[in-house]
Structures are given as structure tokens and as C-alpha cells.
CSV table of C-alpha atoms in Angstrom, one decimal:
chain,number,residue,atom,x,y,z
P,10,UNK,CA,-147.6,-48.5,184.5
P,11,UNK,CA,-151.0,-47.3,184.0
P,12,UNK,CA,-149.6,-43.6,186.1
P,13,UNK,CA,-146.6,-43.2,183.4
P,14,UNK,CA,-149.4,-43.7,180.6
P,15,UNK,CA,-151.1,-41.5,182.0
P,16,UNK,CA,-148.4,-38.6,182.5
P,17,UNK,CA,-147.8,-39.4,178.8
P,18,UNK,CA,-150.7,-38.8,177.7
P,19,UNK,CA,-151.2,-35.1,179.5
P,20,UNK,CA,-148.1,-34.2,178.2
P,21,UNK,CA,-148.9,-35.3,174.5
P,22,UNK,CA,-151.0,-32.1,174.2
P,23,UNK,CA,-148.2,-30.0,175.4
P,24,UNK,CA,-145.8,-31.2,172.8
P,25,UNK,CA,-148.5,-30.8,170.3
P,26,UNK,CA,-149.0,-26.9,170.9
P,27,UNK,CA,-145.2,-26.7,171.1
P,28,UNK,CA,-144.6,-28.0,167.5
P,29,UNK,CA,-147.4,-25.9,166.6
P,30,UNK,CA,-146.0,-22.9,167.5
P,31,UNK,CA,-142.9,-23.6,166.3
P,32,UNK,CA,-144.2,-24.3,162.9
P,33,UNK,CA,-146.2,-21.0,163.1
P,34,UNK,CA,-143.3,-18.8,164.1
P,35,UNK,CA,-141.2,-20.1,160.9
P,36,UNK,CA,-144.0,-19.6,158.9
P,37,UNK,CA,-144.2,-16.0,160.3
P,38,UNK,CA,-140.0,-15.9,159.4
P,39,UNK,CA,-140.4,-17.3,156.1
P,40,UNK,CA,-142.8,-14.6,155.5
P,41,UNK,CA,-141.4,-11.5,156.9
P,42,UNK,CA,-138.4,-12.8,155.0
P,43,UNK,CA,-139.9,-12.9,151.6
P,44,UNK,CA,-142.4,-9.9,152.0
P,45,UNK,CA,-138.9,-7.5,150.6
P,46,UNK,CA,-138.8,-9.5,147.5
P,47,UNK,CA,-142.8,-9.6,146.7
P,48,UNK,CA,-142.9,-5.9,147.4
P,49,UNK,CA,-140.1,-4.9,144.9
P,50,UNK,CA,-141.2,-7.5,142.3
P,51,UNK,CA,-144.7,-6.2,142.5
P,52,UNK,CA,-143.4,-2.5,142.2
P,53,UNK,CA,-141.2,-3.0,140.1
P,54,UNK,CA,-142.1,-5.7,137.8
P,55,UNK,CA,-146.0,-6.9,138.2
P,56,UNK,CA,-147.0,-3.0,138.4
P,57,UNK,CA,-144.7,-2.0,135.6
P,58,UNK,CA,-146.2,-4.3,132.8
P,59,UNK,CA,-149.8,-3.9,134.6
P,60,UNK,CA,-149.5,0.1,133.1
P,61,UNK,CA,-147.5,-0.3,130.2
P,62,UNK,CA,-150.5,-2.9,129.4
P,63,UNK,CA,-153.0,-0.1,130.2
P,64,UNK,CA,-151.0,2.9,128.4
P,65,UNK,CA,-150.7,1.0,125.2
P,66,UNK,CA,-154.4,1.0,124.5
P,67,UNK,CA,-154.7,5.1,125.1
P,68,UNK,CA,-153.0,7.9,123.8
P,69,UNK,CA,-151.0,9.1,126.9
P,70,UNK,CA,-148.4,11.4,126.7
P,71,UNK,CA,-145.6,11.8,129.1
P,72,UNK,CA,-146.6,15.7,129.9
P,73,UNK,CA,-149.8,16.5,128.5
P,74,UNK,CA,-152.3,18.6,129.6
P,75,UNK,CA,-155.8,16.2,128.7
P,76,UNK,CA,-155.8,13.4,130.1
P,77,UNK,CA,-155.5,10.0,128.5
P,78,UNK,CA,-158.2,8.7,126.2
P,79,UNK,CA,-158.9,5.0,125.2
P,80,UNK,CA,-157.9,4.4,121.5
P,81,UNK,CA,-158.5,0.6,121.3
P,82,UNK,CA,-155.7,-0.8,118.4
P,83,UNK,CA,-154.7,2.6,117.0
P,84,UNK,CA,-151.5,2.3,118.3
P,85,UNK,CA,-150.5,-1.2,117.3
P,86,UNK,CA,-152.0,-0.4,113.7
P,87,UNK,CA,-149.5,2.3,114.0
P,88,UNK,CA,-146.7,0.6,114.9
P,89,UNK,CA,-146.7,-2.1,112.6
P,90,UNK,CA,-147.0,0.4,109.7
P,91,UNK,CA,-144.1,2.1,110.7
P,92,UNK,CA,-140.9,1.4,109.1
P,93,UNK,CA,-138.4,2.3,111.7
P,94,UNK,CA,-140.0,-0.2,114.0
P,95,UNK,CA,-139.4,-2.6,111.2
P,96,UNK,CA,-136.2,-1.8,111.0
P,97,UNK,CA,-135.3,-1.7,114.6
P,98,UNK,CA,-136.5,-5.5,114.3
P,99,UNK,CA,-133.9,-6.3,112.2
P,100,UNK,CA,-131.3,-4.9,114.0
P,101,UNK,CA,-132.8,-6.4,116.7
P,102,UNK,CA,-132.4,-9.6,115.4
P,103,UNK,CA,-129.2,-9.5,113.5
P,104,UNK,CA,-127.4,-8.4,116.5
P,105,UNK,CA,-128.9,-11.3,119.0
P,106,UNK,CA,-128.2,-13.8,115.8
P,107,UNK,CA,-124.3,-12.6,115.8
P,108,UNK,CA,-123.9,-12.2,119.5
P,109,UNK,CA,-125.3,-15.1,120.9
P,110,UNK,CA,-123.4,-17.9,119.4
P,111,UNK,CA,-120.1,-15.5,118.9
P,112,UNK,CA,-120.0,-14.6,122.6
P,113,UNK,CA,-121.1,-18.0,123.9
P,114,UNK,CA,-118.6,-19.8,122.0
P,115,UNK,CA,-115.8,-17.3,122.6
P,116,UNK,CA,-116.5,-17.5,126.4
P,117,UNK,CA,-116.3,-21.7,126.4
P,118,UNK,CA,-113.0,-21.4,124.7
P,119,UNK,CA,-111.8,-19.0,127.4
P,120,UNK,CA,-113.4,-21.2,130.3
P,121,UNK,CA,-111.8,-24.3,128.8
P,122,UNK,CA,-108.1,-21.9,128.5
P,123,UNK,CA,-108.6,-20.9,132.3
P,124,UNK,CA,-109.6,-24.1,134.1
P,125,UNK,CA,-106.1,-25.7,133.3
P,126,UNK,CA,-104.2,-26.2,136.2
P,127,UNK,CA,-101.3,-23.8,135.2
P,128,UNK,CA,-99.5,-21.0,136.5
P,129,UNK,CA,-101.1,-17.4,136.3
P,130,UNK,CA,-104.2,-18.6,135.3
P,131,UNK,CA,-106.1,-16.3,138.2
P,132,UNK,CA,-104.2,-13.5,136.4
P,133,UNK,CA,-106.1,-14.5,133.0
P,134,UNK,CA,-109.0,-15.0,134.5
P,135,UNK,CA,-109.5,-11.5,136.4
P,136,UNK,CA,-108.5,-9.8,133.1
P,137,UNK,CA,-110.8,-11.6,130.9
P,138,UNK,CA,-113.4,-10.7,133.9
P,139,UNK,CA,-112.4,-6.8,134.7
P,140,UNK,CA,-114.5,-5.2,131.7
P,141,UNK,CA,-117.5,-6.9,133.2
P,142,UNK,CA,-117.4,-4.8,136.4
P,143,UNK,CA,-116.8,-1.7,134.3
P,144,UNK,CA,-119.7,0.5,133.4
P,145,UNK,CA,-121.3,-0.1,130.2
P,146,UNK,CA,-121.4,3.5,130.0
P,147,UNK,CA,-117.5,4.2,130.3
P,148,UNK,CA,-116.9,1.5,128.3
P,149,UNK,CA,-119.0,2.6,125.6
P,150,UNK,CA,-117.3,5.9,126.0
P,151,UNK,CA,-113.6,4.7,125.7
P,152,UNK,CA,-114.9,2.5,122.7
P,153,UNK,CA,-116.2,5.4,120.7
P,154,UNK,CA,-113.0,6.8,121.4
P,155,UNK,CA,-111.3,3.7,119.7
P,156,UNK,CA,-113.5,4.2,116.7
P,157,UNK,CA,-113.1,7.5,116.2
P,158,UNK,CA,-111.5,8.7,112.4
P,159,UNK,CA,-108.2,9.5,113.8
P,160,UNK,CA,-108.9,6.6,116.7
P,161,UNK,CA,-106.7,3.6,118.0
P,162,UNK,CA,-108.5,1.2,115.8
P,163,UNK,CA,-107.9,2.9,112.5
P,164,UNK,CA,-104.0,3.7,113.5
P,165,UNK,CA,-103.5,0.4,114.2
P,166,UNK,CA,-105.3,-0.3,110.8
P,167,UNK,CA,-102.6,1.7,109.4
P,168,UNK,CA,-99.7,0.9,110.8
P,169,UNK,CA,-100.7,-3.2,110.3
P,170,UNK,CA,-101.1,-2.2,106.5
P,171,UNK,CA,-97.9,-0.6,106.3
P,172,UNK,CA,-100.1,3.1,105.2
P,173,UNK,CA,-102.0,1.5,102.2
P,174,UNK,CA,-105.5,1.3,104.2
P,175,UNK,CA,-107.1,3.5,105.7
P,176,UNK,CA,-109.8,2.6,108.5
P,177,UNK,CA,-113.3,3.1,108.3
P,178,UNK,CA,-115.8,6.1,110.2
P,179,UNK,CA,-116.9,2.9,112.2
P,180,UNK,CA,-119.6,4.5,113.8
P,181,UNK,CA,-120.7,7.0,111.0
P,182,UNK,CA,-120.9,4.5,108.5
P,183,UNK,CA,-124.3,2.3,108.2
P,184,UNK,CA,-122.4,0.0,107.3
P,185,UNK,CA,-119.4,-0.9,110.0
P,186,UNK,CA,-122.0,0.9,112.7
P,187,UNK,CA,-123.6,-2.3,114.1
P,188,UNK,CA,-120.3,-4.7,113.6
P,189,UNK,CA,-118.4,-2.4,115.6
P,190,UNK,CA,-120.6,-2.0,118.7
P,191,UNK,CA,-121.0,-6.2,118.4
P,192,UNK,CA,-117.4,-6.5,118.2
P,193,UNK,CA,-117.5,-4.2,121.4
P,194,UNK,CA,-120.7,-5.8,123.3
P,195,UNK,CA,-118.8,-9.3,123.2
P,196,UNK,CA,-115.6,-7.7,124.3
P,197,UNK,CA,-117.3,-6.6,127.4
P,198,UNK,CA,-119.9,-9.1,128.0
P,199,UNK,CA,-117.5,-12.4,127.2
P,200,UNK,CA,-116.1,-12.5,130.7
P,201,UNK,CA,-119.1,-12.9,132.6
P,202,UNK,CA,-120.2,-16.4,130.6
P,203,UNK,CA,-116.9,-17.3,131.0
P,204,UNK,CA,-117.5,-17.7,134.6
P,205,UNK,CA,-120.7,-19.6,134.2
P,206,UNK,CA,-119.0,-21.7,131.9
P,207,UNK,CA,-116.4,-22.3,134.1
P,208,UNK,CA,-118.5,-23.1,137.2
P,209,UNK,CA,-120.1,-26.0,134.8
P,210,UNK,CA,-116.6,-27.3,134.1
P,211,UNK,CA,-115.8,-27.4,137.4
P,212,UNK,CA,-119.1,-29.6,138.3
P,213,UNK,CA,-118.1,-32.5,136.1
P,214,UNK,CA,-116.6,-35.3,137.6
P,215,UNK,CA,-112.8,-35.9,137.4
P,216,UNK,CA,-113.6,-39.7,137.1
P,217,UNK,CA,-115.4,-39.1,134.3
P,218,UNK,CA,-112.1,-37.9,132.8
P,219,UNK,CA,-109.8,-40.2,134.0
P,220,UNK,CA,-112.1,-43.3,132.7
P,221,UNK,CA,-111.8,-41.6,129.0
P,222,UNK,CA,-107.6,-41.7,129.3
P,223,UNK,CA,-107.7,-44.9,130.2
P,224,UNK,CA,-110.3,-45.7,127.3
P,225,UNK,CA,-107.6,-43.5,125.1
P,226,UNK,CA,-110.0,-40.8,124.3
P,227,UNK,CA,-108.5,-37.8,122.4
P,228,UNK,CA,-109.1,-34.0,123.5
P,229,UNK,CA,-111.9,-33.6,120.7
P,230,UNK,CA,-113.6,-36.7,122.3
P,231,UNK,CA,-113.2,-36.0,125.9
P,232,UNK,CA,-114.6,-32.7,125.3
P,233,UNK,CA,-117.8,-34.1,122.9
P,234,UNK,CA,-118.4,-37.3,125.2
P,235,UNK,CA,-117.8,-36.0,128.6
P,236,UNK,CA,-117.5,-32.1,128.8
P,237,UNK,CA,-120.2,-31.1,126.7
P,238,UNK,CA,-123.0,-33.4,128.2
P,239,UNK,CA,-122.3,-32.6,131.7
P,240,UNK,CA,-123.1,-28.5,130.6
P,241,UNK,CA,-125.8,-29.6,129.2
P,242,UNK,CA,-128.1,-27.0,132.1
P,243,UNK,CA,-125.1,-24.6,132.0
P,244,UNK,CA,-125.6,-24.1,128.2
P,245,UNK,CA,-128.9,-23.6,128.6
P,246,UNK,CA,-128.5,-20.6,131.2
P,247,UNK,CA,-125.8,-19.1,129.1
P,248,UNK,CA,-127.9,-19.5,126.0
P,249,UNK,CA,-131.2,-17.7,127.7
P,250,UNK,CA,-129.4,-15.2,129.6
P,251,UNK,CA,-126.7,-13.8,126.4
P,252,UNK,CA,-130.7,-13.9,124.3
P,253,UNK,CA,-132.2,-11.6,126.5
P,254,UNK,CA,-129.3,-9.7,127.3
P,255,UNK,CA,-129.2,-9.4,123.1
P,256,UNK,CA,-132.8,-8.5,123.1
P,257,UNK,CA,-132.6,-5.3,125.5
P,258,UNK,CA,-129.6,-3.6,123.7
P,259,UNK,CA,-129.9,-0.2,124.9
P,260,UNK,CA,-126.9,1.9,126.4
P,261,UNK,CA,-124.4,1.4,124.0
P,262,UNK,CA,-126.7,2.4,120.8
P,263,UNK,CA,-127.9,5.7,123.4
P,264,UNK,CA,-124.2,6.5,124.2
P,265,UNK,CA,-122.2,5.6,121.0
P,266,UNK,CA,-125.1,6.5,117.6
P,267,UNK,CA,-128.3,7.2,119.3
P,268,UNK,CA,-129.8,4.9,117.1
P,269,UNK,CA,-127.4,6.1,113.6
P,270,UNK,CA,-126.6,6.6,111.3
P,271,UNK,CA,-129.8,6.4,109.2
P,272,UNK,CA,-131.6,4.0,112.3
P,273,UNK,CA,-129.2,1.1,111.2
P,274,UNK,CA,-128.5,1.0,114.7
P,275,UNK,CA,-131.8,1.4,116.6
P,276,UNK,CA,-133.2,-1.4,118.3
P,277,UNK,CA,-136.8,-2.2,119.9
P,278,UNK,CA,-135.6,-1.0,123.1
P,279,UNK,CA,-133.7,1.9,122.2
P,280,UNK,CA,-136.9,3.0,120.1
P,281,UNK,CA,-139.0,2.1,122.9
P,282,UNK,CA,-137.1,4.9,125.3
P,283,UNK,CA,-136.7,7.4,122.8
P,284,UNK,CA,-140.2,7.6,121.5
P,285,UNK,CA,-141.4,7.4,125.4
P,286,UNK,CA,-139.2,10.1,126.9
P,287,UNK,CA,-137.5,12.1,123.7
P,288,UNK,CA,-141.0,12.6,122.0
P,289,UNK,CA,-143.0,11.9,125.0
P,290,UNK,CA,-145.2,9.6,123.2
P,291,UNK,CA,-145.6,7.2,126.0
P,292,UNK,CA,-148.8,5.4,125.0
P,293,UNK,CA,-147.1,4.2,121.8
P,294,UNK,CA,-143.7,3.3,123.6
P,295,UNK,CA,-146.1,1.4,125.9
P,296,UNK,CA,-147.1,-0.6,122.6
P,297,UNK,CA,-143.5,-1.0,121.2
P,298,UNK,CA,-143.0,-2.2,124.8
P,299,UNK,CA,-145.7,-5.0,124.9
P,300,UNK,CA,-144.6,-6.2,121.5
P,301,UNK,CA,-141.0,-6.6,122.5
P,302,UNK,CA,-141.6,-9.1,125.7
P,303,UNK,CA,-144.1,-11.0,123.6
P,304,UNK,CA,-140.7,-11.7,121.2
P,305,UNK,CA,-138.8,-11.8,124.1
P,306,UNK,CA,-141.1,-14.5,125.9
P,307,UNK,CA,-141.3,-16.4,122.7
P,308,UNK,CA,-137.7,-16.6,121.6
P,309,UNK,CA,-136.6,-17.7,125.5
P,310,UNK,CA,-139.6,-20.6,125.2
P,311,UNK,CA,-138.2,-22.0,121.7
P,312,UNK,CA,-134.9,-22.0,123.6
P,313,UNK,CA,-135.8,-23.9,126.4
P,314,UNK,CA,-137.8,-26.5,124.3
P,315,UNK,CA,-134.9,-27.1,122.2
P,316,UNK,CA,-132.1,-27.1,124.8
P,317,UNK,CA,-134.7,-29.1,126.7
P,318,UNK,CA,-133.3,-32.4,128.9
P,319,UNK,CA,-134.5,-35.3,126.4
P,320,UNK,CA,-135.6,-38.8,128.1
């Protein structure tokens, strides 16, 4: 007896540096495996808003042959006296306050049409889905097409009305500019949430279902009892992600108006890009920048409080 304890205890230090090298060598995996992602994050993300925090404070140009000064507030003064930037605010806003609920409620109606057990409804569901994986570049292309004076839209106009109305310069006028490339951004963006929604729908229990039939629930009470608690994280993803995505309009205002007509299309973003590269003003881009995450930030955290789990 007193031999074996003896044998056990040499090998006890053995198995000890055994586990510690094991542990060591997946902590050596564990980093070498996340060292790709903290490189590119700092690059592109930590780096980014470390200069554009630096740039908005001077009066850098993108080619300029002095080099940059430090200018304290001058450009913030600047920008909130400036009434495009108020503008684009608006624009900003009106378009996030349309999109969001139309595009979120849209897609839960679509993810409710698709997750019946019915034939052909993977046909639906990869043509609701295909003008996701399309470019928002082509597709703001063919759109403009669409609106176009002598366009689809308008013909069809026409032809509904029988001759006696006449469609709209969608783009070209201030007024139908910023409906029409909503009505476009939800037609194209829809699909996606749809999927989210629908991978929500399909996490909720069938029991939970089958107890509200035998309780003699109706559709409207199934769905307000059962469906809509159990997407209760679901709605908040879709919610954050459509805001932000609403935020950072961008290629379809540079592709279809460049920001027209008469900037009651331009947007933070857009006026961000084009006062950086177009006039090469890149300090005060840098400002509009650092003013547009602060919104961002702050609209995503009044999200999340309200859509917040409650005890």
C-alpha cells in the first residue's frame, strides 16, 4: 500500500504539467485564432474613429499642400450653423422614422405568410429574399430607371388610370424624391428581416400553440399571447439593425439624386462623403462624422432600454 501511494504521488506532478500544457496550448489557439479579428477591428474600426476624432479638431484637407493645423471648435461651430447639415438631419430622421416600422412590419407579415406549411412556400421565400443578394448599386440603377418620366412606374400610372393621370418626375421632384427611394429601400431590404423574423418564429415552441387550440384561442390571440412574446430578442435585433441600417443611407441617394433635388435628399452620411472627398474638406467631414455616431449611439441605447427584457 504505502509503494502504490507512493507511485501516485510521483506521478501527480506529471499529470499536473500535462494539464498545464494543455491549458497553455489552447490558450495559445484561442489566441492565434482571435488575433485576425482584433487586427481588422483595430484597423478598421478602433483606428478609423481614433483619426476621424483627431481630424475633426484641425482643418485638414484631403490634398493640401500645409499641413494640418489645430482649430479647437471651429468646425463644430460651423457645422451646426450650417443649414444643409440641418437639413440632412431631417431627412435623416424622416427616412429612419418611415422605414423602420414600415419595413419591420412588412417583413413579419411576410415571415408569418412563409412559415405556413404549404406548398411552394421556398419558392416565395427565395423571391421575397433575391433583391437582398442584388447590389444596392444595380438596384438603385434599375429603380431610377422605373422612375424615370417616361418610366414603368408612371406607364403603369397611366394605364391603371385609364390616361387621366399622369405620374410624377419621382426623383426630380422634392417632393416624391425621398418617398420613392423609401418605397425602393424597403423593397430591397424587406427580405433580409424577413429571415430573422422567420428564424424567431421557428424558435417558439409548437406546444405553446397547440395548448392555445385547445384553450380556443383565435389567430389574433395566438399571435398577441404566444408569437409576439417569444420574439421578444428577435424584435429587438430587427429593430437595432433596420435603425442603423436607416441611419447610414448612402448609395442609393449617391446613385439615384446625389443628394437632390434642392438637398431634400441628402442625409448625414451622404454629406459626410461628399464634403470629405467631393470638396476635400476632410476635417469638417470628420466633424459631421463624430456627430452622426453620437446620434447613432444614442438612438440604438433608447432602443435597447425600451425593448429591454422587463422582470
Amino acid at each position: 500500500m504505502t509503494t502504490m501511494i507512493a507511485a501516485l504521488e510521483r506521478l501527480r506532478p506529471v499529470r499536473r504539467t500535462r494539464t498545464t500544457n494543455a491549458r497553455r496550448r489552447e490558450s495559445l489557439t484561442a489566441v492565434g485564432m482571435a488575433t485576425p479579428a482584433v487586427v481588422l477591428l483595430i484597423v478598421f474600426l478602433v483606428v478609423p474613429v481614433a483619426l476621424a476624432f483627431a481630424l475633426a479638431f484641425t482643418d485638414a484637407r484631403l490634398i493640401s499642400p500645409t499641413p494640418a493645423r489645430f482649430v479647437g471648435l471651429r468646425n463644430f461651430t460651423q457645422l451646426f450653423e450650417d443649414p444643409v447639415f440641418y437639413k440632412s438631419l431631417r431627412n435623416t430622421a424622416y427616412f429612419a422614422a418611415v422605414v423602420v416600422p414600415l419595413q419591420a412590419g412588412l417583413a413579419l407579415v411576410l415571415a408569418l405568410l412563409v412559415n405556413a406549411k404549404v406548398r411552394g412556400v421556398n419558392f416565395f421565400r427565395t423571391v421575397y429574399f433575391l433583391p437582398v443578394v442584388t447590389s444596392m448599386v444595380v438596384v438603385s440603377l434599375l429603380w431610377t430607371f422605373l422612375y424615370r418620366q417616361d418610366g414603368l412606374v408612371n406607364h403603369v400610372i397611366s394605364v391603371l388610370t385609364l390616361g387621366h393621370l399622369d405620374g410624377p418626375d419621382w426623383l426630380g421632384n422634392p417632393d416624391t424624391a425621398m418617398p420613392a427611394i423609401i418605397l425602393m429601400s424597403v423593397w430591397q431590404g424587406v427580405g433580409f428581416h424577413m429571415i430573422i423574423w422567420l428564424a424567431g418564429l421557428q424558435t417558439i415552441p409548437a406546444e405553446l400553440y397547440e395548448a392555445a387550440d385547445l384553450d380556443g384561442a383565435t389567430r389574433w390571440h395566438r399571435f398577441r399571447h404566444v408569437t409576439w412574446p417569444g420574439l421578444r430578442a428577435t424584435r429587438t435585433f430587427v429593430l437595432v439593425t433596420i435603425t442603423i441600417a436607416a441611419f447610414s443611407l448612402f448609395t442609393q441617394i449617391r446613385v439615384m439624386t446625389q443628394g437632390g433635388p434642392l438637398d431634400s435628399t441628402t442625409t448625414v452620411v451622404y454629406q459626410a462623403v461628399h464634403t470629405g472627398y467631393d470638396q476635400q474638406q476632410t476635417a469638417y467631414a470628420a466633424a459631421i462624422s463624430l456627430i452622426f455616431f453620437v446620434l447613432v449611439l444614442a438612438v440604438s441605447l433608447v432602443q435597447r432600454f425600451l425593448t429591454r427584457e422587463k422582470d
